XYZ file of N, CA and C in Angstrom:
729
model
N -37.637 -163.310 165.320
C -37.417 -162.926 163.979
C -38.098 -161.416 163.707
N -37.384 -160.689 162.955
C -37.872 -159.319 162.466
C -38.097 -159.217 161.110
N -39.209 -158.451 160.731
C -39.423 -158.263 159.457
C -40.362 -156.933 159.279
N -40.118 -156.237 158.279
C -40.868 -155.016 158.107
C -42.326 -155.274 158.164
N -43.178 -154.283 158.661
C -44.523 -154.325 158.554
C -45.152 -154.503 157.175
N -44.494 -153.928 156.326
C -44.981 -154.150 154.820
C -44.768 -155.540 154.348
N -43.596 -156.085 154.659
C -43.336 -157.527 154.289
C -44.264 -158.450 155.058
N -44.590 -158.071 156.278
C -45.552 -158.951 157.104
C -46.855 -158.912 156.497
N -47.341 -157.714 155.962
C -48.653 -157.740 155.336
C -48.653 -158.473 153.977
N -47.617 -158.464 153.389
C -47.553 -159.221 152.123
C -47.881 -160.787 152.389
N -47.464 -161.269 153.574
C -47.759 -162.615 153.945
C -49.237 -162.949 153.872
N -50.107 -162.035 154.171
C -51.425 -162.085 154.063
C -51.917 -162.489 152.648
N -51.276 -161.800 151.771
C -51.448 -162.104 150.297
C -51.141 -163.454 149.897
N -49.851 -163.957 150.413
C -49.415 -165.231 150.274
C -50.409 -166.284 150.837
N -50.770 -165.935 151.998
C -51.716 -166.964 152.786
C -53.074 -167.119 151.974
N -53.408 -165.984 151.358
C -54.645 -166.026 150.691
C -54.435 -166.732 149.380
N -53.396 -166.650 148.669
C -53.091 -167.359 147.547
C -52.960 -168.744 147.771
N -52.254 -169.121 148.959
C -52.058 -170.575 149.253
C -53.463 -171.213 149.558
N -54.194 -170.457 150.200
C -55.723 -171.049 150.457
C -56.426 -171.206 149.078
N -56.216 -170.380 148.144
C -57.008 -170.548 146.845
C -56.400 -171.558 146.057
N -54.966 -171.765 146.129
C -54.292 -172.716 145.554
C -54.718 -174.267 146.091
N -54.989 -174.194 147.310
C -55.396 -175.380 147.875
C -56.864 -175.852 147.557
N -57.658 -174.808 147.295
C -58.974 -174.961 147.013
C -58.914 -175.494 145.421
N -58.245 -174.755 144.628
C -57.991 -175.264 143.289
C -57.645 -176.731 143.007
N -56.647 -177.032 143.982
C -56.042 -178.345 143.949
C -57.235 -179.453 144.259
N -57.875 -179.035 145.438
C -58.994 -180.011 145.850
C -60.089 -180.103 144.642
N -60.398 -179.031 144.085
C -61.238 -179.086 142.849
C -60.790 -179.881 141.647
N -59.533 -179.844 141.615
C -58.753 -180.581 140.366
C -58.735 -182.160 140.666
N -58.442 -182.558 141.872
C -58.412 -183.787 142.271
C -59.645 -184.530 142.762
N -60.444 -183.711 143.431
C -61.763 -184.214 143.833
C -62.921 -183.344 143.342
N -63.283 -183.393 142.052
C -64.440 -182.565 141.511
C -65.584 -183.005 142.339
N -66.490 -181.816 142.398
C -67.816 -182.059 143.137
C -68.625 -183.210 142.730
N -68.508 -183.547 141.299
C -69.351 -184.497 140.759
C -68.857 -185.881 140.988
N -67.758 -185.987 141.661
C -67.081 -187.388 141.703
C -67.905 -188.494 142.548
N -68.405 -188.002 143.707
C -69.149 -189.003 144.495
C -70.406 -189.502 143.731
N -71.180 -188.520 143.040
C -72.388 -189.046 142.317
C -72.085 -189.792 141.049
N -70.898 -189.502 140.507
C -70.418 -190.299 139.449
C -70.112 -191.615 139.744
N -69.328 -191.919 141.019
C -69.199 -193.242 141.556
C -70.426 -194.057 141.826
N -71.375 -193.324 142.441
C -72.721 -193.781 142.683
C -73.359 -194.310 141.428
N -73.278 -193.479 140.561
C -73.955 -193.824 139.193
C -73.344 -195.041 138.531
N -72.059 -195.031 138.622
C -71.419 -196.432 137.997
C -71.927 -197.598 138.671
N -72.003 -197.701 140.120
C -72.624 -198.839 140.675
C -74.060 -198.969 140.360
N -74.842 -198.019 140.301
C -76.331 -198.137 139.776
C -76.482 -198.634 138.367
N -75.544 -198.092 137.473
C -75.522 -198.558 136.114
C -75.255 -200.047 135.993
N -74.355 -200.553 136.792
C -73.900 -201.876 136.807
C -74.993 -202.802 137.131
N -75.784 -202.374 138.267
C -76.882 -203.139 138.755
C -78.008 -203.088 137.627
N -78.227 -201.959 137.058
C -79.208 -201.837 136.011
C -78.868 -202.758 134.804
N -77.571 -202.812 134.515
C -77.171 -203.455 133.263
C -77.305 -205.060 133.485
N -76.987 -205.534 134.741
C -77.332 -206.834 135.109
C -78.697 -207.201 135.065
N -79.535 -206.397 135.467
C -80.990 -206.583 135.412
C -81.485 -206.543 133.946
N -80.976 -205.767 133.283
C -81.324 -205.626 131.762
C -80.996 -206.862 131.092
N -79.656 -207.382 131.365
C -79.394 -208.629 130.816
C -80.188 -209.824 131.151
N -80.669 -209.759 132.465
C -81.413 -210.811 132.892
C -82.813 -210.818 132.196
N -83.372 -209.531 132.132
C -84.580 -209.380 131.402
C -84.563 -209.738 130.008
N -83.441 -209.314 129.335
C -83.388 -209.639 127.925
C -83.304 -211.175 127.691
N -82.569 -211.804 128.555
C -82.380 -213.205 128.432
C -83.717 -213.850 128.584
N -84.701 -213.351 129.642
C -85.903 -213.949 129.738
C -86.786 -213.716 128.562
N -86.703 -212.571 128.069
C -87.520 -212.222 126.849
C -87.072 -212.876 125.619
N -85.849 -213.317 125.414
C -85.312 -214.144 124.434
C -85.926 -215.560 124.470
N -85.913 -216.052 125.698
C -86.353 -217.431 125.881
C -87.982 -217.429 125.609
N -88.706 -216.393 125.796
C -90.156 -216.412 125.566
C -90.318 -216.221 124.040
N -89.481 -215.623 123.402
C -89.578 -215.339 121.949
C -89.158 -216.733 121.253
N -88.219 -217.426 121.800
C -87.851 -218.745 121.260
C -89.000 -219.693 121.426
N -89.659 -219.573 122.601
C -90.832 -220.508 122.751
C -91.940 -220.189 121.787
N -92.093 -218.879 121.520
C -93.150 -218.436 120.591
C -92.910 -219.011 119.230
N -91.577 -218.782 118.717
C -91.080 -219.227 117.438
C -91.375 -220.796 117.330
N -91.242 -221.539 118.364
C -91.387 -222.989 118.297
C -92.941 -223.295 118.240
N -93.867 -222.511 118.899
C -95.193 -222.745 118.726
C -95.648 -222.377 117.447
N -95.311 -221.384 116.835
C -95.602 -220.853 115.575
C -95.205 -221.951 114.508
N -93.930 -222.559 114.714
C -93.618 -223.606 113.798
C -94.442 -224.778 113.912
N -94.896 -225.208 115.236
C -95.616 -226.356 115.428
C -97.068 -226.177 114.801
N -97.672 -224.874 114.889
C -98.958 -224.543 114.285
C -98.915 -224.789 112.838
N -97.846 -224.341 112.094
C -97.654 -224.465 110.729
C -97.520 -225.969 110.305
N -96.786 -226.663 111.069
C -96.717 -228.230 110.753
C -98.169 -228.870 110.893
N -98.961 -228.333 111.951
C -100.166 -229.042 112.146
C -101.138 -228.658 110.971
N -101.014 -227.436 110.581
C -101.825 -226.864 109.528
C -101.524 -227.717 108.280
N -100.291 -227.812 107.983
C -99.875 -228.641 106.761
C -100.276 -229.919 106.722
N -100.215 -230.779 107.925
C -100.605 -232.039 107.984
C -102.132 -232.079 107.903
N -102.876 -231.310 108.465
C -104.276 -231.197 108.396
C -104.708 -231.140 106.789
N -103.891 -230.148 106.014
C -104.222 -230.016 104.579
C -104.012 -231.249 103.807
N -102.871 -231.913 104.197
C -102.607 -233.134 103.602
C -103.550 -234.186 103.764
N -104.035 -234.233 105.015
C -105.010 -235.341 105.340
C -106.371 -235.040 104.741
N -106.647 -233.736 104.562
C -107.983 -233.329 103.843
C -107.876 -233.683 102.476
N -106.752 -233.538 101.908
C -106.547 -233.973 100.506
C -106.637 -235.363 100.283
N -106.132 -236.047 101.123
C -106.216 -237.651 101.070
C -107.715 -238.062 101.358
N -108.346 -237.394 102.320
C -109.776 -237.757 102.513
C -110.804 -237.567 101.409
N -110.372 -236.417 100.630
C -111.137 -236.044 99.426
C -110.963 -237.167 98.366
N -109.956 -237.769 98.433
C -109.560 -238.793 97.365
C -109.626 -240.209 97.895
N -110.039 -240.448 99.042
C -110.201 -241.677 99.603
C -111.382 -242.398 99.008
N -111.290 -243.770 98.822
C -112.389 -244.451 98.350
C -112.712 -245.636 99.251
N -111.664 -245.882 100.182
C -112.022 -246.978 101.227
C -112.577 -246.232 102.539
N -113.616 -246.838 102.951
C -114.381 -246.197 104.041
C -113.506 -246.249 105.259
N -112.799 -247.459 105.447
C -111.892 -247.480 106.795
C -110.942 -246.610 106.723
N -110.256 -246.227 105.582
C -109.208 -245.336 105.466
C -109.737 -243.912 105.704
N -110.929 -243.666 105.112
C -111.539 -242.389 105.298
C -111.852 -242.136 106.748
N -112.425 -243.015 107.519
C -112.723 -242.926 108.934
C -111.457 -242.586 109.712
N -110.385 -243.223 109.347
C -109.099 -243.071 110.173
C -108.664 -241.515 109.951
N -108.788 -241.175 108.620
C -108.379 -239.784 108.187
C -109.206 -238.720 108.979
N -110.446 -239.061 108.995
C -111.422 -238.066 109.689
C -110.933 -237.903 111.222
N -110.660 -239.022 111.798
C -110.381 -239.197 113.212
C -108.919 -238.329 113.396
N -108.040 -238.547 112.480
C -106.736 -237.768 112.555
C -106.936 -236.428 112.420
N -107.824 -236.007 111.485
C -107.978 -234.559 111.231
C -108.671 -233.960 112.459
N -109.638 -234.619 113.181
C -110.357 -234.075 114.325
C -109.222 -233.901 115.412
N -108.317 -234.818 115.583
C -107.194 -234.836 116.467
C -106.325 -233.651 116.223
N -105.871 -233.447 115.000
C -105.092 -232.306 114.629
C -105.785 -231.169 114.856
N -107.056 -230.899 114.521
C -107.861 -229.720 114.814
C -107.765 -229.275 116.298
N -107.924 -230.348 117.234
C -107.776 -229.972 118.714
C -106.366 -229.646 119.052
N -105.440 -230.304 118.491
C -104.075 -230.011 118.725
C -103.754 -228.577 118.140
N -104.241 -228.230 117.147
C -103.933 -226.936 116.510
C -104.622 -225.759 117.400
N -105.893 -226.186 118.005
C -106.493 -225.245 118.891
C -105.692 -224.963 120.099
N -105.290 -226.120 120.664
C -104.287 -226.004 121.917
C -103.137 -225.196 121.654
N -102.536 -225.422 120.436
C -101.318 -224.710 120.122
C -101.487 -223.259 119.887
N -102.701 -222.935 119.412
C -102.969 -221.523 119.163
C -103.275 -220.812 120.521
N -103.901 -221.646 121.364
C -104.313 -220.999 122.739
C -102.910 -220.706 123.488
N -102.056 -221.687 123.354
C -100.642 -221.440 124.007
C -99.967 -220.260 123.373
N -100.100 -220.263 121.886
C -99.437 -219.225 121.240
C -99.931 -217.918 121.832
N -101.270 -217.638 121.936
C -101.597 -216.406 122.510
C -101.109 -216.022 123.868
N -101.180 -217.011 124.702
C -100.611 -216.855 125.951
C -99.165 -216.400 125.904
N -98.264 -216.955 125.110
C -96.920 -216.749 125.034
C -96.742 -215.385 124.383
N -97.570 -215.087 123.482
C -97.526 -213.715 122.865
C -97.730 -212.731 123.911
N -98.705 -212.859 124.801
C -98.936 -211.952 125.930
C -97.568 -211.899 126.755
N -97.025 -212.941 127.063
C -95.751 -212.905 127.904
C -94.584 -212.293 127.126
N -94.638 -212.321 125.776
C -93.543 -211.662 125.072
C -93.689 -210.101 125.030
N -95.040 -209.753 124.951
C -95.342 -208.342 125.112
C -94.823 -207.806 126.502
N -95.335 -208.571 127.600
C -94.787 -208.204 128.910
C -93.307 -208.036 129.033
N -92.594 -209.051 128.451
C -91.269 -209.080 128.468
C -90.577 -207.957 127.706
N -91.127 -207.654 126.567
C -90.668 -206.377 125.753
C -90.828 -205.170 126.585
N -91.984 -205.021 127.192
C -92.368 -203.913 128.033
C -91.267 -203.642 129.215
N -90.938 -204.903 129.888
C -90.047 -204.769 130.945
C -88.441 -204.459 130.494
N -88.176 -205.021 129.381
C -86.969 -204.718 128.755
C -86.749 -203.234 128.372
N -87.891 -202.814 127.879
C -87.850 -201.271 127.385
C -87.830 -200.336 128.674
N -88.635 -200.813 129.663
C -88.542 -199.941 130.950
C -87.134 -199.913 131.596
N -86.464 -201.124 131.688
C -85.305 -201.100 132.174
C -84.110 -200.456 131.312
N -84.306 -200.523 130.006
C -83.404 -199.755 129.161
C -83.495 -198.261 129.261
N -84.769 -197.819 129.598
C -85.087 -196.400 129.785
C -84.364 -195.975 131.063
N -84.324 -196.785 132.044
C -83.646 -196.466 133.382
C -82.241 -196.274 133.126
N -81.710 -197.415 132.440
C -80.252 -197.411 132.112
C -79.879 -196.303 131.321
N -80.688 -195.831 130.364
C -80.456 -194.736 129.467
C -80.422 -193.333 130.290
N -81.393 -193.277 131.263
C -81.450 -192.052 132.110
C -80.025 -192.116 132.983
N -79.647 -193.180 133.642
C -78.490 -193.131 134.338
C -77.199 -192.888 133.558
N -77.168 -193.366 132.315
C -75.947 -193.129 131.558
C -75.967 -191.807 131.099
N -77.136 -191.097 130.854
C -77.045 -189.679 130.484
C -76.625 -188.819 131.511
N -77.239 -189.083 132.722
C -76.758 -188.291 133.990
C -75.285 -188.429 134.067
N -74.840 -189.707 134.141
C -73.407 -189.993 134.214
C -72.457 -189.290 133.226
N -72.905 -189.321 131.983
C -72.143 -188.644 130.872
C -72.073 -187.082 131.173
N -73.314 -186.450 131.511
C -73.269 -185.158 131.764
C -72.501 -184.761 132.913
N -72.497 -185.432 133.959
C -71.588 -185.112 135.043
C -70.142 -185.315 134.869
N -69.856 -186.352 134.074
C -68.359 -186.547 133.701
C -67.957 -185.505 132.881
N -68.706 -185.056 131.937
C -68.359 -183.766 131.162
C -68.084 -182.617 131.921
N -68.969 -182.371 132.885
C -68.829 -181.207 133.684
C -67.695 -181.281 134.625
N -67.388 -182.586 135.096
C -66.256 -182.766 136.053
C -64.978 -182.441 135.258
N -64.856 -183.051 134.052
C -63.714 -182.793 133.138
C -63.505 -181.132 132.971
N -64.526 -180.499 132.677
C -64.479 -179.051 132.374
C -64.051 -178.432 133.755
N -64.577 -178.775 134.826
C -64.222 -178.172 136.152
C -62.768 -178.486 136.566
N -62.313 -179.761 136.322
C -60.939 -180.082 136.443
C -60.000 -179.317 135.625
N -60.386 -179.140 134.428
C -59.498 -178.319 133.473
C -59.501 -176.864 133.924
N -60.691 -176.298 134.394
C -60.656 -175.016 134.931
C -59.772 -174.756 136.172
N -60.029 -175.698 137.131
C -59.255 -175.761 138.321
C -57.629 -175.922 138.119
N -57.282 -176.671 137.232
C -55.815 -176.894 136.732
C -55.341 -175.593 136.202
N -56.137 -174.845 135.401
C -55.603 -173.646 134.852
C -55.654 -172.519 136.007
N -56.503 -172.555 136.776
C -56.545 -171.595 137.864
C -55.438 -171.792 138.770
N -55.162 -173.100 139.179
C -53.979 -173.441 139.999
C -52.603 -172.899 139.414
N -52.586 -173.059 138.066
C -51.352 -172.730 137.497
C -51.238 -171.224 137.538
N -52.334 -170.365 137.457
C -52.307 -168.934 137.379
C -52.010 -168.472 138.721
N -52.541 -169.068 139.755
C -52.367 -168.728 141.171
C -50.910 -169.128 141.575
N -50.384 -170.198 141.120
C -48.890 -170.591 141.398
C -48.083 -169.514 140.967
N -48.310 -168.919 139.629
C -47.536 -167.831 139.006
C -47.549 -166.684 139.880
N -48.755 -166.298 140.365
C -49.002 -165.158 141.120
C -48.318 -165.182 142.519
N -48.251 -166.333 142.968
C -47.652 -166.662 144.262
C -46.056 -166.399 144.091
N -45.635 -166.973 142.961
C -44.173 -166.769 142.676
C -43.812 -165.338 142.611
N -44.583 -164.432 141.932
C -44.475 -163.044 141.878
C -44.430 -162.437 143.280
N -45.400 -162.816 144.008
C -45.491 -162.072 145.373
C -44.527 -162.566 146.270
N -44.092 -163.749 146.392
C -43.173 -164.215 147.306
C -41.657 -163.832 146.840
N -41.643 -163.483 145.644
C -40.198 -162.840 145.262
C -39.892 -161.691 145.906
N -40.835 -160.939 146.387
C -40.558 -159.673 147.006
C -40.346 -159.777 148.569
N -40.381 -161.124 149.120
C -40.188 -161.342 150.508
C -38.822 -161.679 150.776
N -38.305 -161.359 152.005
C -37.083 -161.910 152.354
C -36.988 -163.466 152.599
N -35.988 -164.061 152.170
C -36.042 -165.556 152.308
C -36.269 -166.085 153.774
N -35.713 -165.477 154.848
C -36.053 -166.081 156.089
C -37.341 -165.981 156.425
N -38.105 -164.813 156.089
C -39.359 -164.574 156.390
C -40.355 -165.625 155.781
N -40.026 -165.823 154.492
C -40.893 -166.901 153.640
C -40.614 -168.166 154.255
N -39.429 -168.476 154.637
C -39.084 -169.891 155.119
C -39.840 -170.066 156.498
N -39.972 -168.846 157.287
C -40.707 -169.048 158.556
C -42.140 -169.195 158.416
N -42.706 -168.474 157.315
C -44.001 -168.611 157.092
C -44.313 -170.073 156.527
N -43.449 -170.558 155.688
C -43.770 -172.023 155.128
C -43.729 -172.981 156.223
N -42.805 -172.872 157.141
C -42.777 -173.753 158.312
C -44.155 -173.774 159.050
N -44.514 -172.531 159.413
C -45.881 -172.405 160.166
C -47.048 -172.791 159.307
N -46.945 -172.673 158.047
C -48.117 -173.024 157.238
C -48.366 -174.563 157.083
N -47.479 -175.306 157.438
C -47.569 -176.802 157.480
C -48.691 -177.139 158.492
N -48.817 -176.301 159.630
C -49.719 -176.789 160.647
C -50.838 -175.566 160.995
N -50.802 -174.560 160.101
C -51.787 -173.504 160.411
C -51.920 -172.698 159.113
N -52.727 -171.426 159.255
C -52.843 -170.688 158.077
C -51.599 -170.018 157.600
N -50.580 -170.204 158.425
C -49.232 -169.543 158.086
C -49.182 -168.008 158.497
N -50.126 -167.371 158.011
C -50.065 -166.044 158.673
C -51.515 -165.444 158.438
N -51.962 -164.702 159.487
C -53.343 -164.257 159.558
C -53.422 -162.805 160.184
N -54.492 -162.235 159.804
C -54.614 -160.729 160.311
C -55.074 -160.864 161.803
N -54.486 -159.946 162.740
C -55.146 -159.807 163.984
C -56.060 -158.802 163.985
N -57.374 -159.144 164.260
C -58.467 -158.218 164.055
C -59.234 -158.002 165.474
N -59.227 -156.869 166.053
C -59.766 -156.638 167.356
C -59.565 -157.765 168.216
N -58.217 -158.187 168.351
C -57.916 -159.179 169.385
C -58.271 -160.636 168.909
N -58.779 -160.737 167.677
C -58.885 -162.143 167.268
C -57.984 -162.522 166.129
N -57.501 -163.647 166.265
C -56.803 -164.294 165.141
C -57.696 -164.849 164.096
N -57.580 -164.275 162.886
C -58.358 -164.617 161.831
C -57.878 -165.988 161.169
N -56.821 -166.540 161.606
C -56.470 -167.805 161.229
C -57.168 -168.915 161.918
N -57.288 -168.817 163.254
C -58.101 -169.804 163.964
C -59.352 -169.481 164.627
N -59.822 -168.131 164.367
C -60.835 -167.342 164.741
C -61.098 -167.430 166.239
N -60.002 -167.423 167.026
C -59.984 -167.360 168.571
C -59.741 -166.004 169.086
N -60.487 -165.560 169.968
C -60.126 -164.244 170.577
C -59.131 -164.405 171.598
N -57.961 -163.878 171.509
C -56.846 -163.955 172.385
C -57.103 -163.296 173.655
N -56.633 -163.957 174.861
C -56.860 -163.367 176.169
C -55.973 -162.120 176.200
N -56.447 -161.231 177.356
C -55.738 -159.970 177.443
C -54.364 -160.014 177.655
N -53.794 -161.109 178.424
C -52.355 -161.285 178.631
C -51.659 -161.254 177.423
N -52.098 -162.176 176.345
C -51.401 -162.278 175.087
C -51.560 -160.932 174.315
N -52.616 -160.425 174.375
C -52.793 -159.077 173.601
C -51.770 -157.999 174.107
N -51.621 -157.977 175.509
C -50.639 -157.040 176.104
C -49.351 -157.386 175.660
N -48.987 -158.657 175.635
C -47.600 -159.015 175.147
C -47.321 -158.651 173.723
N -48.358 -158.879 172.870
C -48.218 -158.458 171.424
C -48.189 -156.931 171.232
N -48.970 -156.223 172.083
C -48.914 -154.754 172.121
C -47.447 -154.252 172.441
N -46.824 -154.940 173.244
C -45.467 -154.434 173.691
C -44.574 -154.718 172.592
N -44.674 -155.770 171.709
C -43.724 -156.099 170.721
C -43.377 -154.964 169.794
N -42.157 -154.989 169.334
C -41.687 -153.929 168.435
C -42.594 -154.019 167.095
N -42.641 -153.000 166.317
C -43.409 -152.930 165.054
C -42.923 -154.003 164.026
N -41.583 -154.238 163.979
C -41.063 -155.285 163.129
C -41.077 -156.622 163.641
N -41.442 -156.741 164.889
C -41.201 -158.214 165.401
C -42.292 -158.967 164.763
N -41.838 -160.294 164.553
C -42.758 -161.159 163.992
C -43.336 -162.196 165.122
N -44.601 -161.662 165.419
C -45.347 -162.334 166.523
C -46.326 -163.399 165.975
N -46.607 -164.373 166.957
C -47.454 -165.453 166.537
C -48.605 -165.688 167.339
N -49.711 -166.449 166.817
C -50.860 -166.682 167.560
C -50.499 -167.785 168.678
N -50.923 -167.524 169.811
C -50.367 -168.566 170.726
C -51.396 -169.762 170.695
N -52.354 -169.624 169.900
C -53.487 -170.818 169.833
C -53.021 -171.735 168.633
N -52.823 -171.152 167.366
C -52.603 -171.867 166.123
C -51.176 -171.861 165.643
N -50.477 -170.903 166.162
C -48.979 -170.763 165.858
C -48.778 -169.959 164.413
N -49.731 -169.501 163.838
C -49.527 -168.660 162.627
C -48.923 -167.339 162.830
N -48.328 -166.698 161.904
C -47.826 -165.279 162.141
C -49.002 -164.347 162.249
N -48.987 -163.489 163.303
C -50.135 -162.522 163.343
C -49.641 -161.236 162.815
N -50.268 -160.808 161.762
C -50.021 -159.465 160.985
C -50.826 -158.499 161.753
N -50.196 -157.419 162.188
C -50.810 -156.384 162.901
C -51.143 -155.086 161.964
N -52.281 -154.636 162.068
C -52.696 -153.459 161.327
C -53.525 -152.637 162.245
N -54.049 -151.549 161.604
C -54.819 -150.559 162.353
C -56.137 -151.329 162.941
N -56.436 -152.412 162.181
C -57.710 -153.135 162.544
C -57.488 -154.203 163.837
N -56.180 -154.074 164.273
C -55.894 -155.244 165.332
C -56.355 -154.755 166.632
N -56.755 -153.531 166.864
C -57.240 -153.217 168.100
C -56.118 -153.137 169.349
N -54.902 -152.836 168.964
C -53.854 -152.832 169.942
C -53.650 -151.398 170.590
């Protein structure tokens, strides 16, 4: 195939645009934040399960405290009633029985109040555990929200850039002969498509070509479309090629 040196040099612009379009597409479909966001989703799920467990345990302890508080009130009310009955009692046997019951209720109330203090401490510990877990969850959620917002912004920017680069490519390729563009497109499926030959090195695969290949390229006509024997891309020759 033959093509003017000017058209061959334009292929370098097309290759650069294709490279940038591919970068923009990767940024659009795989934003840099995606891996961390996925990790945070898993972390948040674990933290939420732990928070649910801690909240359930705290609620159980609170229920136990409510029951104890109710029992203390009932004992206090019963003691008050017995004290009123004792004050009005005229029968010594009845009075003795009431005194015995009041003493028993007093011990019961003391035991309940001791248990109440213990459970109040457990409620405090449970509240602290829930608060600490909620703080961890809030931190994870905040990081995830910030990264998601940034990812959306980056995707939008990459989408806009890709569209602009696509328009630029259409304008550039419109100046190329159809056969040359088709040949470039075919090669671009497996290589850079087109690359500069710089001092004997293919800029597409970064390989220094052997002297025999350089000699063959040197003998080729100026408008001949030559290719890299290593990666297969079109080699564009300029004064930098060292031929």
